[in-house]
Coordinates of C-alpha atoms and ligand atoms in Angstrom, one line a residue:
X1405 CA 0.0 0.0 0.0
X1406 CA 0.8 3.0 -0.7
X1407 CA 2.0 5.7 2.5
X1408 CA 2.4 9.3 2.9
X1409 CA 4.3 10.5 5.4
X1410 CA 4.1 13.8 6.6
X1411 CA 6.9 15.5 9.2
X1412 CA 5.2 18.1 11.5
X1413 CA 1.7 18.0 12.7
X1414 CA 1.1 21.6 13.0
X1415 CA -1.5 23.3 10.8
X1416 CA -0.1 22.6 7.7
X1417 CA 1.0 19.1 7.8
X1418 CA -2.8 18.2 9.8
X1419 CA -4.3 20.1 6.7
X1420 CA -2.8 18.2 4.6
X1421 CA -3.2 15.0 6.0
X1422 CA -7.0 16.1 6.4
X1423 CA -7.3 17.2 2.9
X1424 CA -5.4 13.6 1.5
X1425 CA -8.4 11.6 3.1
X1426 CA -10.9 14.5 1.7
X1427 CA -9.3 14.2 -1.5
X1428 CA -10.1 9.8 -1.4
X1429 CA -6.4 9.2 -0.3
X1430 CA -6.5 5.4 -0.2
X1431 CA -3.0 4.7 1.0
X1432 CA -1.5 4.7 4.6
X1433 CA -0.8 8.2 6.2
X1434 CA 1.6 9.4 9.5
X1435 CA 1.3 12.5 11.0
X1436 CA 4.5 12.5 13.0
X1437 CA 5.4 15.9 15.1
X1438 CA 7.9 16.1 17.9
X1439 CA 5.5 17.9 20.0
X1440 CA 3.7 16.0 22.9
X1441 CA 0.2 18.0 22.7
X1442 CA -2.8 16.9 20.4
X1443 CA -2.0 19.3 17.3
X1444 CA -3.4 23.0 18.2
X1445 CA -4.0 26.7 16.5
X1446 CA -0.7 29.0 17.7
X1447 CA -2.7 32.0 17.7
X1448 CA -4.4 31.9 20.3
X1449 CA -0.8 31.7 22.4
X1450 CA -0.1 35.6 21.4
X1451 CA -3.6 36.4 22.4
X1452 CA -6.2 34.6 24.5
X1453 CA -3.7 32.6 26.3
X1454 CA -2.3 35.8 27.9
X1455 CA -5.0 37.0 29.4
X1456 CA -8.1 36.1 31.4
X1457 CA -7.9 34.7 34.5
X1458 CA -8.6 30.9 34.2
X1459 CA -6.1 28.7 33.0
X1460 CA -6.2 28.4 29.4
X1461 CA -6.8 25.2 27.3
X1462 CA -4.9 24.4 23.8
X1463 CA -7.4 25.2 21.0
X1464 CA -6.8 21.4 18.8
X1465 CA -6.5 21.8 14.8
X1466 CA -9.1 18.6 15.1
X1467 CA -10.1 16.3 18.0
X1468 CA -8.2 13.5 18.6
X1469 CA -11.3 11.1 17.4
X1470 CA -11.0 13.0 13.8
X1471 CA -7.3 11.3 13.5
X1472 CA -9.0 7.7 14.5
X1473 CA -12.4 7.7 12.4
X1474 CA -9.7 9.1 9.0
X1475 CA -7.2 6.6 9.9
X1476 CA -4.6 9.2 9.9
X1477 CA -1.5 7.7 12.5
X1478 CA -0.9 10.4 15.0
X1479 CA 2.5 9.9 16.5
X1480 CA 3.1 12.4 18.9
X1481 CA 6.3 13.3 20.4
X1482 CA 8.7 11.7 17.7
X1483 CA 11.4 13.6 16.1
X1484 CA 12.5 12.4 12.9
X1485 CA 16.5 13.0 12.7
X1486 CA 17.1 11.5 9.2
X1487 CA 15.6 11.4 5.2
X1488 CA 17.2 9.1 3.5
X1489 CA 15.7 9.5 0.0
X1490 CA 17.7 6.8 -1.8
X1491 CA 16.2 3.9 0.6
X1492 CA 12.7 6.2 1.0
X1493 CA 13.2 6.3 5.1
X1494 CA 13.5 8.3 7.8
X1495 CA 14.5 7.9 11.1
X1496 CA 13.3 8.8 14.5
X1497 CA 15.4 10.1 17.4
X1498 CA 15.4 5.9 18.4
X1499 CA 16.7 4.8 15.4
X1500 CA 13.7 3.3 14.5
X1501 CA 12.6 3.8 10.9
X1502 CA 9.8 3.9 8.8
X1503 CA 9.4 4.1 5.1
X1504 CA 7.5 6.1 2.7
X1505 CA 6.2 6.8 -0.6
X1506 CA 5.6 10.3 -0.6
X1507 CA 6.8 12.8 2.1
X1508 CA 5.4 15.9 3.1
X1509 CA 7.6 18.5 5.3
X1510 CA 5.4 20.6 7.3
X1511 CA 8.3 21.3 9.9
X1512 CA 7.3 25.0 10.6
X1513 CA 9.9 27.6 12.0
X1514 CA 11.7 28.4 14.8
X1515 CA 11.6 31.4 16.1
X1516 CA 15.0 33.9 15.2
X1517 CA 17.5 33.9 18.5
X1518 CA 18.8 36.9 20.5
X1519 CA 22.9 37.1 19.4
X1520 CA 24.4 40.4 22.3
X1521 CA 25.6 40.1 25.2
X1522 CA 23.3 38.7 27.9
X1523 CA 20.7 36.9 26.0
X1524 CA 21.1 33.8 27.7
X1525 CA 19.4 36.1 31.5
X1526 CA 16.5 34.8 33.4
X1527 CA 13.6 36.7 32.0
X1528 CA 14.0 36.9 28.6
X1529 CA 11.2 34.9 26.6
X1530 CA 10.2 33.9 23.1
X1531 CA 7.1 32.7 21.7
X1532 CA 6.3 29.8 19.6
X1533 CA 5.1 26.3 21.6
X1534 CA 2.2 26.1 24.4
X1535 CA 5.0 25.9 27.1
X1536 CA 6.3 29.3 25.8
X1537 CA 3.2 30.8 26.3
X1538 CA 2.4 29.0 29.3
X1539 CA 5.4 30.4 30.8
X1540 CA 5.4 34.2 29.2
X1541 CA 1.4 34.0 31.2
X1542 CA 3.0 33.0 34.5
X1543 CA 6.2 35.9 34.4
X1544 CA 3.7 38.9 33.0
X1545 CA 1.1 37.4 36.2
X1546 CA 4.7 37.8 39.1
X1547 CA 3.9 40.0 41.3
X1548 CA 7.6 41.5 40.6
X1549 CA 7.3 42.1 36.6
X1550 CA 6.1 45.5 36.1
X1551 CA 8.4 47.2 33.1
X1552 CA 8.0 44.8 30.1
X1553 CA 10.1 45.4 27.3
X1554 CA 9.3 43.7 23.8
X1555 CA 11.7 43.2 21.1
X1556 CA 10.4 43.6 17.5
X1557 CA 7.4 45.6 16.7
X1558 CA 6.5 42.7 14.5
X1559 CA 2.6 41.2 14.7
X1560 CA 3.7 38.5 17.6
X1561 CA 5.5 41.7 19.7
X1562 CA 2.2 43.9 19.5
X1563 CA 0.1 41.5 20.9
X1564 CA 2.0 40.5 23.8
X1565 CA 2.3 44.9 24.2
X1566 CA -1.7 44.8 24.0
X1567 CA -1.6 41.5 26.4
X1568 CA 0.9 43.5 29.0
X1569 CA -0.5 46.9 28.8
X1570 CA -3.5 45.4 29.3
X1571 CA -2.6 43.7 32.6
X1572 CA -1.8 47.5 33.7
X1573 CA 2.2 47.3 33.1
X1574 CA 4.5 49.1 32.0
X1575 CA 5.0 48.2 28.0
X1576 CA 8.1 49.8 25.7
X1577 CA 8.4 48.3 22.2
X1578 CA 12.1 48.3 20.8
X1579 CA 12.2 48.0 16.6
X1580 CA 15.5 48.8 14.7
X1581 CA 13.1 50.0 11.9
X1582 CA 11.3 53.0 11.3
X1583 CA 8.1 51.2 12.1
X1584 CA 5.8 48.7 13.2
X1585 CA 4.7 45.6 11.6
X1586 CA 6.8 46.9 8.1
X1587 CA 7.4 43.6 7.1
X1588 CA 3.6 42.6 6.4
X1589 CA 1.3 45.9 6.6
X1590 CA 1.5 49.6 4.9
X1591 CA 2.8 52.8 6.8
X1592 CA -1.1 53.8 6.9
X1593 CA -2.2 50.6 8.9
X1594 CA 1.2 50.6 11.2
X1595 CA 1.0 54.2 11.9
X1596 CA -2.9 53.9 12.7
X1597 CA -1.9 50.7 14.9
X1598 CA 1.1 52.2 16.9
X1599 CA -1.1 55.3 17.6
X1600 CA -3.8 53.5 19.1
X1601 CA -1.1 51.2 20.7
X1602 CA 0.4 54.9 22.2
X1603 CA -3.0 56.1 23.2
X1604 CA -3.1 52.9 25.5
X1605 CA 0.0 53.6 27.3
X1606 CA 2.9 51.3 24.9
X1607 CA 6.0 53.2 24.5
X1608 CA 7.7 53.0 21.2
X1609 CA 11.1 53.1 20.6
X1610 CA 11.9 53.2 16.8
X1611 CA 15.4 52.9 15.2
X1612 CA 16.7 51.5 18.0
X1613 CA 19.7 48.9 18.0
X1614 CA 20.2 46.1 21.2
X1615 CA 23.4 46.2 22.2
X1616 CA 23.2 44.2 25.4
X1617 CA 21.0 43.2 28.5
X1618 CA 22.0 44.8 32.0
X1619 CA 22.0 41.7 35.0
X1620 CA 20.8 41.2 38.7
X1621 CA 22.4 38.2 39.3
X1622 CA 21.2 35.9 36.5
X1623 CA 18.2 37.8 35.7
X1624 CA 17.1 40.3 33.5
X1625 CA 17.0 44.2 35.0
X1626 CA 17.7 46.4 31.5
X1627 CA 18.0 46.4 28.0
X1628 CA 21.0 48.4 26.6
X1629 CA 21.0 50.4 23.2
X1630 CA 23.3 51.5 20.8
X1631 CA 22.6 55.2 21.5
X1632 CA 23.4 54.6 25.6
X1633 CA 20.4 54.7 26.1
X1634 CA 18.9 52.1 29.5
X1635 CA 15.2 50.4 29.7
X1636 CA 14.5 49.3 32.5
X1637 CA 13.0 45.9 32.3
X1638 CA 11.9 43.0 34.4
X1639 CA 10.8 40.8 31.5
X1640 CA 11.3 40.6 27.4
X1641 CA 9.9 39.5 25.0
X1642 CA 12.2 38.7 22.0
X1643 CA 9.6 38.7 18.5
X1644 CA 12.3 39.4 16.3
X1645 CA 10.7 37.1 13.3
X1646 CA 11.3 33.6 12.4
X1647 CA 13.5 31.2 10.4
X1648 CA 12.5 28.2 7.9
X1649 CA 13.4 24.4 9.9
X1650 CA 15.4 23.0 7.1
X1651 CA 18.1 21.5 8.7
X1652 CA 16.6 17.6 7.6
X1653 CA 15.8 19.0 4.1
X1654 CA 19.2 20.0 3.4
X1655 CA 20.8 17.3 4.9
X1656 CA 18.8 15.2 2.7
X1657 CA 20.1 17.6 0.0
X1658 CA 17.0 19.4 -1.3
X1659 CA 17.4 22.8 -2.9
X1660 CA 16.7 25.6 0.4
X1661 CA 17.5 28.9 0.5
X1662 CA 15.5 31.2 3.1
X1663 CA 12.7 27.8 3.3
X1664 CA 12.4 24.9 1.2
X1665 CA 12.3 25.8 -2.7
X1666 CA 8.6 24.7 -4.2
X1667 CA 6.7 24.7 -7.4
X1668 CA 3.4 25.8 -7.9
X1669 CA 2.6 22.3 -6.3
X1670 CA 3.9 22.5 -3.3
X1671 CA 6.7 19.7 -4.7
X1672 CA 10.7 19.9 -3.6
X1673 CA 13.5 19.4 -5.9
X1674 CA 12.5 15.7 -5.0
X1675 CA 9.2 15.2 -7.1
X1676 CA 7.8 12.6 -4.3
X1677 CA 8.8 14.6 -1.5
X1678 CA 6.4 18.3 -0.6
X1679 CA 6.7 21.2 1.5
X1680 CA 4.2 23.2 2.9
X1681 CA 3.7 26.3 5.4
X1682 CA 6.2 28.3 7.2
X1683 CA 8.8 26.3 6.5
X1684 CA 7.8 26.6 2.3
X1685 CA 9.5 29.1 -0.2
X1686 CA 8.3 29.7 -3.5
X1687 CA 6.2 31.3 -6.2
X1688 CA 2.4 32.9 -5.2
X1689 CA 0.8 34.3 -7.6
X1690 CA 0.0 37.4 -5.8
X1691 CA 3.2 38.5 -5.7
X1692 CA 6.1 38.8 -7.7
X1693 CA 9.3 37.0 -6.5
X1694 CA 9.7 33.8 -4.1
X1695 CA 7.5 34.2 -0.8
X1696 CA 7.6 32.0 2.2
X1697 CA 4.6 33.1 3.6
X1698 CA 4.0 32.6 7.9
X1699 CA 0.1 32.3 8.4
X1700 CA -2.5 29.9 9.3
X1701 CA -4.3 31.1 6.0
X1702 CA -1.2 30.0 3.7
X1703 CA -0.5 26.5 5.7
X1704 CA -3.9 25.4 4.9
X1705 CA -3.5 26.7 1.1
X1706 CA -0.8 24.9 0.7
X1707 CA -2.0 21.6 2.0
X1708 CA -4.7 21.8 0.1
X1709 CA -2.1 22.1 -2.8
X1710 CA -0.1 19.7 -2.1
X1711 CA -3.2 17.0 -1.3
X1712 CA -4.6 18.0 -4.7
X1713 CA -1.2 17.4 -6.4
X1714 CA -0.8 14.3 -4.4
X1715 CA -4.2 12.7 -5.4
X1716 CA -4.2 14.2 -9.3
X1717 CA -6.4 16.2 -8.5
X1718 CA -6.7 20.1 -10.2
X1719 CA -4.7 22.9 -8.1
X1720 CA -7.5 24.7 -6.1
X1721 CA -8.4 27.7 -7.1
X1722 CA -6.0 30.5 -5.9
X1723 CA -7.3 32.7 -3.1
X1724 CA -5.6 35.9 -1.9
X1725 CA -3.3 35.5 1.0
X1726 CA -4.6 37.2 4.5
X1727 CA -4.0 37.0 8.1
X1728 CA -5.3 38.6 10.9
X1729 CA -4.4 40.1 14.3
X1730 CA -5.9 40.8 18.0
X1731 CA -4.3 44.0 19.2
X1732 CA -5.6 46.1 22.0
X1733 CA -9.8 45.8 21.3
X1734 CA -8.3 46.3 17.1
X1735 CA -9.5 43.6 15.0
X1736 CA -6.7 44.2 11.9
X1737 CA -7.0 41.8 9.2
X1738 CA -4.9 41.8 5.7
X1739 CA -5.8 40.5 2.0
X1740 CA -2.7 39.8 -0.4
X1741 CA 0.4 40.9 0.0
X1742 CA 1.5 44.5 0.7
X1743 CA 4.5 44.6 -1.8
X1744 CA 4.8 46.1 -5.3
X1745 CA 2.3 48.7 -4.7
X1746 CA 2.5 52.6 -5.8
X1747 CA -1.0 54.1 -4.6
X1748 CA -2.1 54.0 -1.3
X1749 CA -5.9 55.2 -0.5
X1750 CA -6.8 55.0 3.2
X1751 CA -10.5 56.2 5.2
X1752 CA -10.3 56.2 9.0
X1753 CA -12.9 56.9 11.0
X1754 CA -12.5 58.1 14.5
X1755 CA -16.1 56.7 16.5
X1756 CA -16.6 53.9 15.7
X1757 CA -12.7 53.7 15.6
X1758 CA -11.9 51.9 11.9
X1759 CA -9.6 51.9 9.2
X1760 CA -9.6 50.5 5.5
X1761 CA -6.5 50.6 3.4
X1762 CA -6.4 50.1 -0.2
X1763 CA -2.9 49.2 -1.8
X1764 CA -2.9 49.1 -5.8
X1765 CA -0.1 49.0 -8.6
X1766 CA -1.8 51.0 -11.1
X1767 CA -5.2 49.8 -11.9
X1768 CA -4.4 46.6 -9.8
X1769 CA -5.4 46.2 -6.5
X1770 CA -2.8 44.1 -4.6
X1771 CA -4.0 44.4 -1.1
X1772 CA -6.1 45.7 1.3
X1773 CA -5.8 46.3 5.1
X1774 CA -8.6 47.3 7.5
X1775 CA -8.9 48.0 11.6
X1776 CA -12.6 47.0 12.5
X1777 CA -13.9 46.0 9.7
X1778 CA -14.5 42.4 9.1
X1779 CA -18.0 42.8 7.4
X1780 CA -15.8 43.8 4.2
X1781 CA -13.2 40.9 4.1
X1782 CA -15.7 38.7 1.2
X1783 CA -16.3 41.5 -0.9
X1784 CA -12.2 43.0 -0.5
X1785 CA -11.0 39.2 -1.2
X1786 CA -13.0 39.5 -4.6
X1787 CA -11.7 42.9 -5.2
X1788 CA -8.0 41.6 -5.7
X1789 CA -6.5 40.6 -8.4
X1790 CA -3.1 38.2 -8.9
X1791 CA 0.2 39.8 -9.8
X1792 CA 0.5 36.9 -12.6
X1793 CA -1.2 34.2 -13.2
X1794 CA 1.1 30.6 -13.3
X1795 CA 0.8 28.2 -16.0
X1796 CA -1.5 25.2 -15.3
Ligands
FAD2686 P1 4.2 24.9 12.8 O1 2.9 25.3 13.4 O2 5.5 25.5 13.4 O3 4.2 23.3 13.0 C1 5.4 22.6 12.6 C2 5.5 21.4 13.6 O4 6.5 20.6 13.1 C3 5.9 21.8 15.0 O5 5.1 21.3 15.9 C4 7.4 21.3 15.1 O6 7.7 21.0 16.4 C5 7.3 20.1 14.2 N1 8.6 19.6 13.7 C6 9.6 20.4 13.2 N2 10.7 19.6 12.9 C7 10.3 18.3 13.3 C8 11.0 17.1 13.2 N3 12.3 17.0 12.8 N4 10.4 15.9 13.7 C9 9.1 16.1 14.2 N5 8.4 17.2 14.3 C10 9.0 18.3 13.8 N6 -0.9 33.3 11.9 C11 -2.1 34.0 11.5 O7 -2.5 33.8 10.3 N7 -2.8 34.7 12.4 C12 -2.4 34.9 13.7 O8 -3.0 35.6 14.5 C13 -1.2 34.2 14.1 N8 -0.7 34.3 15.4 C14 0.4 33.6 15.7 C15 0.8 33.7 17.1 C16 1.9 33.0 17.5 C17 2.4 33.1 18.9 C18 2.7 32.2 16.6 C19 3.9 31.5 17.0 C20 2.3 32.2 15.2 C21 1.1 32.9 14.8 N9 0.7 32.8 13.5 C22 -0.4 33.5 13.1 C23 1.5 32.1 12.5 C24 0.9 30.7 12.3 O9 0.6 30.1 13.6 C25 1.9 29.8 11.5 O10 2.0 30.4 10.3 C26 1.4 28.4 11.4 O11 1.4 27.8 12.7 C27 2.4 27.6 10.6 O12 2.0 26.2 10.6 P2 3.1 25.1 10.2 O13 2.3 23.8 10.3 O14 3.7 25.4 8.9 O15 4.2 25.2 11.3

């Protein structure tokens, strides 16, 4: 018979292995992750997790009974160490191996690591797995954490600034670039964002380089800047983006460079072996250049990709990308992908307290961004159009 194996059961590799039984995937399929938890939504961890007083619950990508009625193997708390494409196997941590016919990477990122002086203190958190958040919930709720300092004015860094200020402390965000969120939204949304953020009591700090962290003992007291300047701080957050886990796909000697390198279907430079979600790089038709795209919305798209490829079945049909974010009472959601624009129209409005951004390359629309607005996400998705459409 035939099996698919797929490395990672976060949302991309559960999508996909979802979407393979959807799609009338006859053959044998393992859902292997190295995590111990039944597979879960990582949103929540940035938001809901953080605040609230009752002790919060992973939200699961499915219940554990939709693994057992699909006859999908869920092996939890493996890590496979080893593809060896010549003899279709890979090993586990054990030694153990198992074999496959197709392989699916869904092995997600980790996220980027503090390099100055001190970044090994007490007190200095990042963000990615339940116990992360779990822990970043217990430090903010210490009775001795009032000055919180967050590194990276990134989505992730807002939201734990909205969590913090929130819980009445004392927030300052530290970004080496001119702005917030400049990665993924337009100056229009990120100024409307930080202002709202300011109103609320979060200090910004823009153009600022870490040098170094200042220690009581083992623990964090300061952040250091390049300009002298001290912040005092009892915890940090470091959200200073992610990289691509490719260390087993370039040992095995598939083309990476910033992610794994896909086609239009989702397939390596192995054609039986895929790779999907935040650990993916390649073409999207919204967009010119190679993306590697780190959303919820993507990871399903491109499992759903990757199934249909997988089964012979026809690509889906493409959707714009989009994500969404919690910050501070803002509901901020983005369609496509804010590059390659030249026109920028924005409408605010001030009570009730909204914001829709329109992004076009000429006649094009490439993306749109709105605060408050999630009534007009169906007819804004219809609105855009692709940057170029891919050969079938
Ligand atoms: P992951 O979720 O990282 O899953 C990969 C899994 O593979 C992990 O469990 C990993 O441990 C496992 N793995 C890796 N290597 C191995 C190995 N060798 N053996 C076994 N297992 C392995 N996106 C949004 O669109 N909206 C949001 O509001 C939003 N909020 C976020 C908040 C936080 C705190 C974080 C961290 C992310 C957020 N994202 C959000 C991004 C979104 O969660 C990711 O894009 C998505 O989880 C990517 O899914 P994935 O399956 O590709 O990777």
């Amino acid at each position: 018979m035939d099996t698919t194996v797929i490395i990672g059961n976060g949302v991309a590799g559960t999508n996909a292995a979802a979407t393979l039984r959807k799609n009338g995937y006859e053959g044998a399929i393992k859902l292997i992750g190295e995590e111990v938890a039944l597979p879960y939504q990582r949103p929540p961890l940035s938001k809901a997790w953080l605040r609230g007083s009752d002790r919060p619950q992973p939200t699961p990508i499915r219940p554990l009974s939709f693994f057992q009625d699909n006859n999908i193997e869920l092996m939890r708390a493996r890590k496979i160490v080893k593809i060896d494409r010549t003899k279709r196997r890979i090993r586990f941590s054990d030694g153990k191996t198992t074999k496959f016919d197709t392989l699916i990477l869904a092995t997600g990122a980790a996220p980027r690591r503090l390099d100055v002086q001190g970044a090994d203190l007490k007190g200095i958190h990042y963000l990615r797995h339940l116990g992360d958040s779990a822990g970043l919930r217990q430090a903010l709720a210490g009775a001795d954490c009032n000055d919180v300092v967050i590194i990276g004015a990134g989505v992730i860094g807002l939201e734990v600034a909205s969590a913090a200020v929130e819980q009445g402390k004392t927030v300052t965000v530290i970004e080496s670039a001119a702005r917030a969120m400049a990665r993924v939204a337009s100056p229009a949304t990120t100024n409307f964002v930080t202002q709202s953020l300011t109103d609320a009591g979060v200090k910004f700090l823009f153009n600022k380089k870490i040098e170094g962290f200042g220690a009581a003992g083992h623990r964090i007291c300061a952040v250091n800047l390049g300009d002298g300047t001290e912040v005092k701080a009892d915890l940090v957050l470091a959200g200073i983006g992610a990289t691509p886990n490719v260390a087993l796909a370039e040992a095995a000697g598939l083309e990476c460079d910033n992610g794994i390198c896909v086609d239009q279907d989702m397939r390596t430079s192995d054609p039986k072996i895929f790779a999907i979600g935040d650990c993916a790089r390649g073409d999207n038709i919204y967009a010119p250049g190679k993306l590697r795209i780190e959303t919820v919305h993507n990871a399903i798209s491109q499992a759903q990709i990757a199934a249909a490829a997988i089964c012979n079945k026809e690509r889906p049909a493409p959707v714009p990308p989009r994500f969404w974010s919690d910050l501070k009472g803002m509901k901020v959601q983005a369609l496509g992908i804010a590059a390659g624009y030249d026109l920028v129209r924005s409408d605010a409005t001030q009570d009730p307290s909204a914001l829709e951004v329109h992004l076009k390359c000429g006649d094009r629309l490439v993306a749109t961004e709105t605060v408050n607005l999630p009534s007009r996400q169906s007819t804004l998705a219809k609105a855009i159009s692709p940057a170029a459409l891919i050969d079938a």
